[in-house]
Tab-separated table of C-alpha atoms in Angstrom:
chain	number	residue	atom	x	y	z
A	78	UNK	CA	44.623	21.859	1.231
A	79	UNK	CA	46.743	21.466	-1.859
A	80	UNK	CA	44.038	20.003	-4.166
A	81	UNK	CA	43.005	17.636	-1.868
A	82	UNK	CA	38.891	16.829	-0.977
A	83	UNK	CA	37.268	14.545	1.549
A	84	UNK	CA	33.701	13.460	1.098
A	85	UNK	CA	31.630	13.496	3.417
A	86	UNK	CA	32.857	15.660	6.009
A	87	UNK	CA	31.159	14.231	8.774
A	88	UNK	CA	28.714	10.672	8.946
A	89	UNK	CA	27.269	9.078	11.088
A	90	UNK	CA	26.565	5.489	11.069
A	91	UNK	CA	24.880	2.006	12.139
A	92	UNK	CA	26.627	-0.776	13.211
A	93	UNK	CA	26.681	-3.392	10.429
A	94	UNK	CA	26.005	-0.993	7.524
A	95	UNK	CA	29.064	-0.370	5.088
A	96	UNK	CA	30.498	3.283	4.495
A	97	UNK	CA	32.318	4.510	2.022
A	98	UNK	CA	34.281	7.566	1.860
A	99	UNK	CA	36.051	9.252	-0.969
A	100	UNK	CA	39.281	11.092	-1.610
A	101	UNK	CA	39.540	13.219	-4.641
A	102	UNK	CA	42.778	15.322	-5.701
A	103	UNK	CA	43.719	17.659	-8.230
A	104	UNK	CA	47.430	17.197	-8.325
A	105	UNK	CA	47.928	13.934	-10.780
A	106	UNK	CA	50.031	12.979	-7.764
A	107	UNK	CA	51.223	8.934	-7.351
A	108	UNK	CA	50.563	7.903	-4.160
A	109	UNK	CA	47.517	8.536	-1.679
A	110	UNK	CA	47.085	7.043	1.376
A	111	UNK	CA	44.061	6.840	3.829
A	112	UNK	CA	45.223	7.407	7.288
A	113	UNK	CA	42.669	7.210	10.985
A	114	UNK	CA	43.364	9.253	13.550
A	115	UNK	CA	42.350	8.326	17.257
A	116	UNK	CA	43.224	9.687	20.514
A	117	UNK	CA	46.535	8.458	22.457
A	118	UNK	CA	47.732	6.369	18.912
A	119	UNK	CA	48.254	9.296	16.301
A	120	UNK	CA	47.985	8.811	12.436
A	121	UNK	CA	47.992	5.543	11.621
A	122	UNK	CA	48.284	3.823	8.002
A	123	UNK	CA	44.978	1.875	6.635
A	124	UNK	CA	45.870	1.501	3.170
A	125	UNK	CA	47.908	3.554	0.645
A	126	UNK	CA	48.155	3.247	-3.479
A	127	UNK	CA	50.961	3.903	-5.436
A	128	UNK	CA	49.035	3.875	-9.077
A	129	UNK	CA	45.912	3.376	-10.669
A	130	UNK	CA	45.179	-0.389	-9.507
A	131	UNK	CA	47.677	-0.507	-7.401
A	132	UNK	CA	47.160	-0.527	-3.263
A	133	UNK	CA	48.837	-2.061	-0.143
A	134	UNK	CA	48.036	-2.886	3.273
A	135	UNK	CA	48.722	-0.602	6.038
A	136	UNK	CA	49.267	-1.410	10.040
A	137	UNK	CA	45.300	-1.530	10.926
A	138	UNK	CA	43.432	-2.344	7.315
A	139	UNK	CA	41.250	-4.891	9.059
A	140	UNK	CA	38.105	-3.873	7.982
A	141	UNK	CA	38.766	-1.792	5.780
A	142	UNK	CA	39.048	-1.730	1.603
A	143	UNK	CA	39.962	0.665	-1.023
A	144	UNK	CA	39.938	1.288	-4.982
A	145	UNK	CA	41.585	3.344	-6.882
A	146	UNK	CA	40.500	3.399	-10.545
A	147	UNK	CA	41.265	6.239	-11.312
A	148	UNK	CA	44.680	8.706	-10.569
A	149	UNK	CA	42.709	11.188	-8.720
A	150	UNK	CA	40.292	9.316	-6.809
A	151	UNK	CA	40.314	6.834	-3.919
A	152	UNK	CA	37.902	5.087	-2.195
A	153	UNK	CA	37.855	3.754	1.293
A	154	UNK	CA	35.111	1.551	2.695
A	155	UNK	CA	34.240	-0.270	5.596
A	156	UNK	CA	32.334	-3.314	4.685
A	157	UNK	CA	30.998	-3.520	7.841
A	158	UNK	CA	31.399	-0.839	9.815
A	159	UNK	CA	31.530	-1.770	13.872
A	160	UNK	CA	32.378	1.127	16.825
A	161	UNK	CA	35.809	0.787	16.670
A	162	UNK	CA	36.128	2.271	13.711
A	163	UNK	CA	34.584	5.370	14.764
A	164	UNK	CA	37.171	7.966	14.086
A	165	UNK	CA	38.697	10.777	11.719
A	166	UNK	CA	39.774	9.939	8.851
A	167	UNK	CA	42.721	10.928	6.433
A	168	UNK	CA	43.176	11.092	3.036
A	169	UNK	CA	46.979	12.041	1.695
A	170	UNK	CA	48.508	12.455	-0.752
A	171	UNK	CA	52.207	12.220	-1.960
A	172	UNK	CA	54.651	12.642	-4.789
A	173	UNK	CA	58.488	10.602	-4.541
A	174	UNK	CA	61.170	12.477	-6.050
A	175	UNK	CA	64.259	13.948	-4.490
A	176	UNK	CA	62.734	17.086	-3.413
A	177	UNK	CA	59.194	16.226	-2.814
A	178	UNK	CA	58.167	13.140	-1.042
A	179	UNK	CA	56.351	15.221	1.980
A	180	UNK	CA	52.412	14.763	2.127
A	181	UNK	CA	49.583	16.950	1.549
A	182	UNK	CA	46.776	16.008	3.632
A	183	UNK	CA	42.979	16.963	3.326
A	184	UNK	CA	40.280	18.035	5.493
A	185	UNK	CA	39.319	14.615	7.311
A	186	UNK	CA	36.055	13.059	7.920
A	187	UNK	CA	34.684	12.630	11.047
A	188	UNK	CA	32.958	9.246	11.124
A	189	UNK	CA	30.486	7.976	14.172
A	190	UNK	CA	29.356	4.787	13.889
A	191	UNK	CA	26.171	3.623	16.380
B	28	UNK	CA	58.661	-3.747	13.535
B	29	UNK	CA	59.751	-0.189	13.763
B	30	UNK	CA	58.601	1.878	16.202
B	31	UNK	CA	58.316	6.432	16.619
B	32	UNK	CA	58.446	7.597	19.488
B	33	UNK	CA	57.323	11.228	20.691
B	34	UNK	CA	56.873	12.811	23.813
B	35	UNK	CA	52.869	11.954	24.609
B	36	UNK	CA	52.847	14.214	27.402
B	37	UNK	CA	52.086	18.030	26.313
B	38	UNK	CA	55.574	20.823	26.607
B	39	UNK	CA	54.289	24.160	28.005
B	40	UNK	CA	56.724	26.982	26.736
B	41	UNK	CA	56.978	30.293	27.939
B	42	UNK	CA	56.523	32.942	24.835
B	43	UNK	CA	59.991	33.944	23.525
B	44	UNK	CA	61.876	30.095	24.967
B	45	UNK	CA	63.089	27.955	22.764
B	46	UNK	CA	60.105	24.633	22.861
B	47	UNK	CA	62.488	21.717	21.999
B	48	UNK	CA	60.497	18.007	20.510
B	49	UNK	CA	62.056	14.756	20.600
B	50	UNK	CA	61.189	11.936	17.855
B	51	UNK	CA	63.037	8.829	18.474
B	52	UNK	CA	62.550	5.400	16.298
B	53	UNK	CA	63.538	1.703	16.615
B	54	UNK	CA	64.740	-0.944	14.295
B	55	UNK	CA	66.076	0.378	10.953
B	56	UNK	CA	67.484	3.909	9.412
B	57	UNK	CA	65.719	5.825	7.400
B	58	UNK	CA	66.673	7.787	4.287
B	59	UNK	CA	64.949	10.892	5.365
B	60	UNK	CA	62.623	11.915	8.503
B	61	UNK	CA	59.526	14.622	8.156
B	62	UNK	CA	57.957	17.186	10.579
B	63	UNK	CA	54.480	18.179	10.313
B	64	UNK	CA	51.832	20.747	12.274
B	65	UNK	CA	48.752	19.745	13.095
B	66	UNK	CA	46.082	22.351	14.584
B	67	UNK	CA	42.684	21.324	16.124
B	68	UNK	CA	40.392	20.112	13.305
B	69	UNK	CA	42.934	20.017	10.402
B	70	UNK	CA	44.367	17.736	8.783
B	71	UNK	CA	48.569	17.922	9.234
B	72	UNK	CA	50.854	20.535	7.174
B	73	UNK	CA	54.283	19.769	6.334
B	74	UNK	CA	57.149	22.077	8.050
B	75	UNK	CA	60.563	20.415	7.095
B	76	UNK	CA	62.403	17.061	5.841
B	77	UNK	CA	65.913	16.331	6.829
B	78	UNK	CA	67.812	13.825	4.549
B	79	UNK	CA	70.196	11.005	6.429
B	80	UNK	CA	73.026	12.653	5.281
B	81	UNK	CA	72.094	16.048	7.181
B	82	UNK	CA	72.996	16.798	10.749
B	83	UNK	CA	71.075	20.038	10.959
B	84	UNK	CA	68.302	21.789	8.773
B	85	UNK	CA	66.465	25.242	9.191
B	86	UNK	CA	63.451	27.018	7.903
B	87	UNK	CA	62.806	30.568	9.791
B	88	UNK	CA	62.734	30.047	13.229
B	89	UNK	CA	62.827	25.974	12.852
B	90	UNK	CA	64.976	23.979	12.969
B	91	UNK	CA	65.505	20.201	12.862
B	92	UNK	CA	68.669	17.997	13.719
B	93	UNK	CA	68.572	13.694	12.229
B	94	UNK	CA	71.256	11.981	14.239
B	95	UNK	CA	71.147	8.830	12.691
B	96	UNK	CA	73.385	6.952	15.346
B	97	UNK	CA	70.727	8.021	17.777
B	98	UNK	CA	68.234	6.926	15.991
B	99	UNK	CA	66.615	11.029	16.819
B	100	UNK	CA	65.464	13.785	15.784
B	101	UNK	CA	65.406	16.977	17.502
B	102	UNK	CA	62.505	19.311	16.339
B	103	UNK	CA	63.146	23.035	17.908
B	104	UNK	CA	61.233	26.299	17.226
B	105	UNK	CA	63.296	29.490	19.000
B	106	UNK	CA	61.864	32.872	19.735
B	107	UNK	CA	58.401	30.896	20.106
B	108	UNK	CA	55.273	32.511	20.073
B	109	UNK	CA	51.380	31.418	20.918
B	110	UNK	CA	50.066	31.015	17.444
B	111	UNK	CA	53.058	27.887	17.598
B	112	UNK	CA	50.828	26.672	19.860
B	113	UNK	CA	49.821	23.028	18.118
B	114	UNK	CA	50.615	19.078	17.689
B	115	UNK	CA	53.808	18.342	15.866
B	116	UNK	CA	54.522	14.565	14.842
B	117	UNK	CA	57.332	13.770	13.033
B	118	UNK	CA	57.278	10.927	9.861
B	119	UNK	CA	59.378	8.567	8.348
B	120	UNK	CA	58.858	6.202	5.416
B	121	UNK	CA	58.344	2.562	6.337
B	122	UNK	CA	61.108	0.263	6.463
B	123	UNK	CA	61.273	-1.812	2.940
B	124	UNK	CA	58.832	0.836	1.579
B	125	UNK	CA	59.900	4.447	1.284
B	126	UNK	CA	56.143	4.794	-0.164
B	127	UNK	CA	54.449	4.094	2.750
B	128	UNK	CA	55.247	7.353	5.313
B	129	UNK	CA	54.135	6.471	8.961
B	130	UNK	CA	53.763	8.729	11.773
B	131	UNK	CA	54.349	9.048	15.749
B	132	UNK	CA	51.429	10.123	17.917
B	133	UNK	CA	52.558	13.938	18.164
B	134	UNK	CA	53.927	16.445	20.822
B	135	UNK	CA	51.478	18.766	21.868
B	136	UNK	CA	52.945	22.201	22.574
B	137	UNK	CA	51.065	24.732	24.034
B	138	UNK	CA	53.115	28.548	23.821
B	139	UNK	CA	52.161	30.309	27.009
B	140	UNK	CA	52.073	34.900	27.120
């Protein structure tokens, strides 16, 4: 999984309590995205950083913030997390350059939220 | 806002066919367009990238075609087999932000003995 972990693997959660879930990597690589995953809609974007400090909003961050404070970690919570954000989640990462802006992606977490 | 397109509906391929995927997108051109696998529990695995400036691009028994008039891209894997059997999506970066890669909801192919 190209240096790439996911903690936890799997949670499960109240309504109303936030979560936060963590994407570490190995590869001193740029960008890292977080990514949820859901039935009939595919992968789609949260929120992705392209440096230490610096993050952007993706097509569903509602809900949803991040930190990165470091180059090989990044954080995703759910302040509060409601059932509609029950889902697995992605962590990615990326490096630009001519030959190498594919993504690596880790192992997902499955989070439940009751 | 731009839009992927894939075939939601799963393709059922006899072993040894050729299982042809379709990945259309709306509303601007990209510089380059990615393929990825995804199996049942995993997180995706890049296959192949095709540049905007290539018709055609192979790896083994894959190969992609970018027609950038079309606004498609043809994913096809010949002499297929069952352990092809998987969800492919296909990726482009976001229009305005080549950092930001967004995906379509996937093909699932199922490779039938």
């Amino acid at each position: 999984d190209a240096g790439i972990t996911q903690s936890p693997r799997h949670k499960v959660t109240e309504t109303g309590t936030p979560v936060t879930l963590r994407c570490h990597q190995t590869e001193n690589h740029r960008y890292m995205y977080w990514y949820r995953q859901d039935p009939g809609h595919g992968l789609r974007l949260i929120h992705y950083s392209y440096g230490v400090k610096d993050t952007d909003k993706g097509e569903v961050s509602d809900g949803y913030s991040v930190s990165r404070s470091k180059t090989e970690d990044f954080l995703l919570t759910l302040e509060s997390a409601t059932s509609s954000q029950t889902s697995v989640y992605f962590c990615a990462i990326s490096t630009r350059g001519r030959d190498r802006t594919e993504a690596f992606f880790g192992q997902g977490t499955r989070l439940t939220v009751v | 806002s731009q839009k992927i397109e894939q075939n939601s509906e799963a393709l059922n391929i006899q072993e040894g066919k050729t299982a042809t995927l379709t990945c259309n997108y709306t509303n601007y051109s990209p510089a380059h367009l990615q393929w990825y696998r995804q199996d049942p529990g995993r997180g995706p695995v890049f296959l192949l990238l095709i540049r905007e400036n290539e018709k055609e691009k192979r790896k083994e028994r894959l190969k992609v075609t970018f027609d950038t008039t079309l606004k498609q891209s043809l994913f096809h894997i010949t002499a297929s087999q069952p352990a092809d059997s998987a969800t492919y999506l296909c990726a482009l970066p976001e229009s305005g932000s080549a950092s930001k890669i967004i995906f379509g909801s996937g093909t699932r192919l199922s490779i039938r003995p």
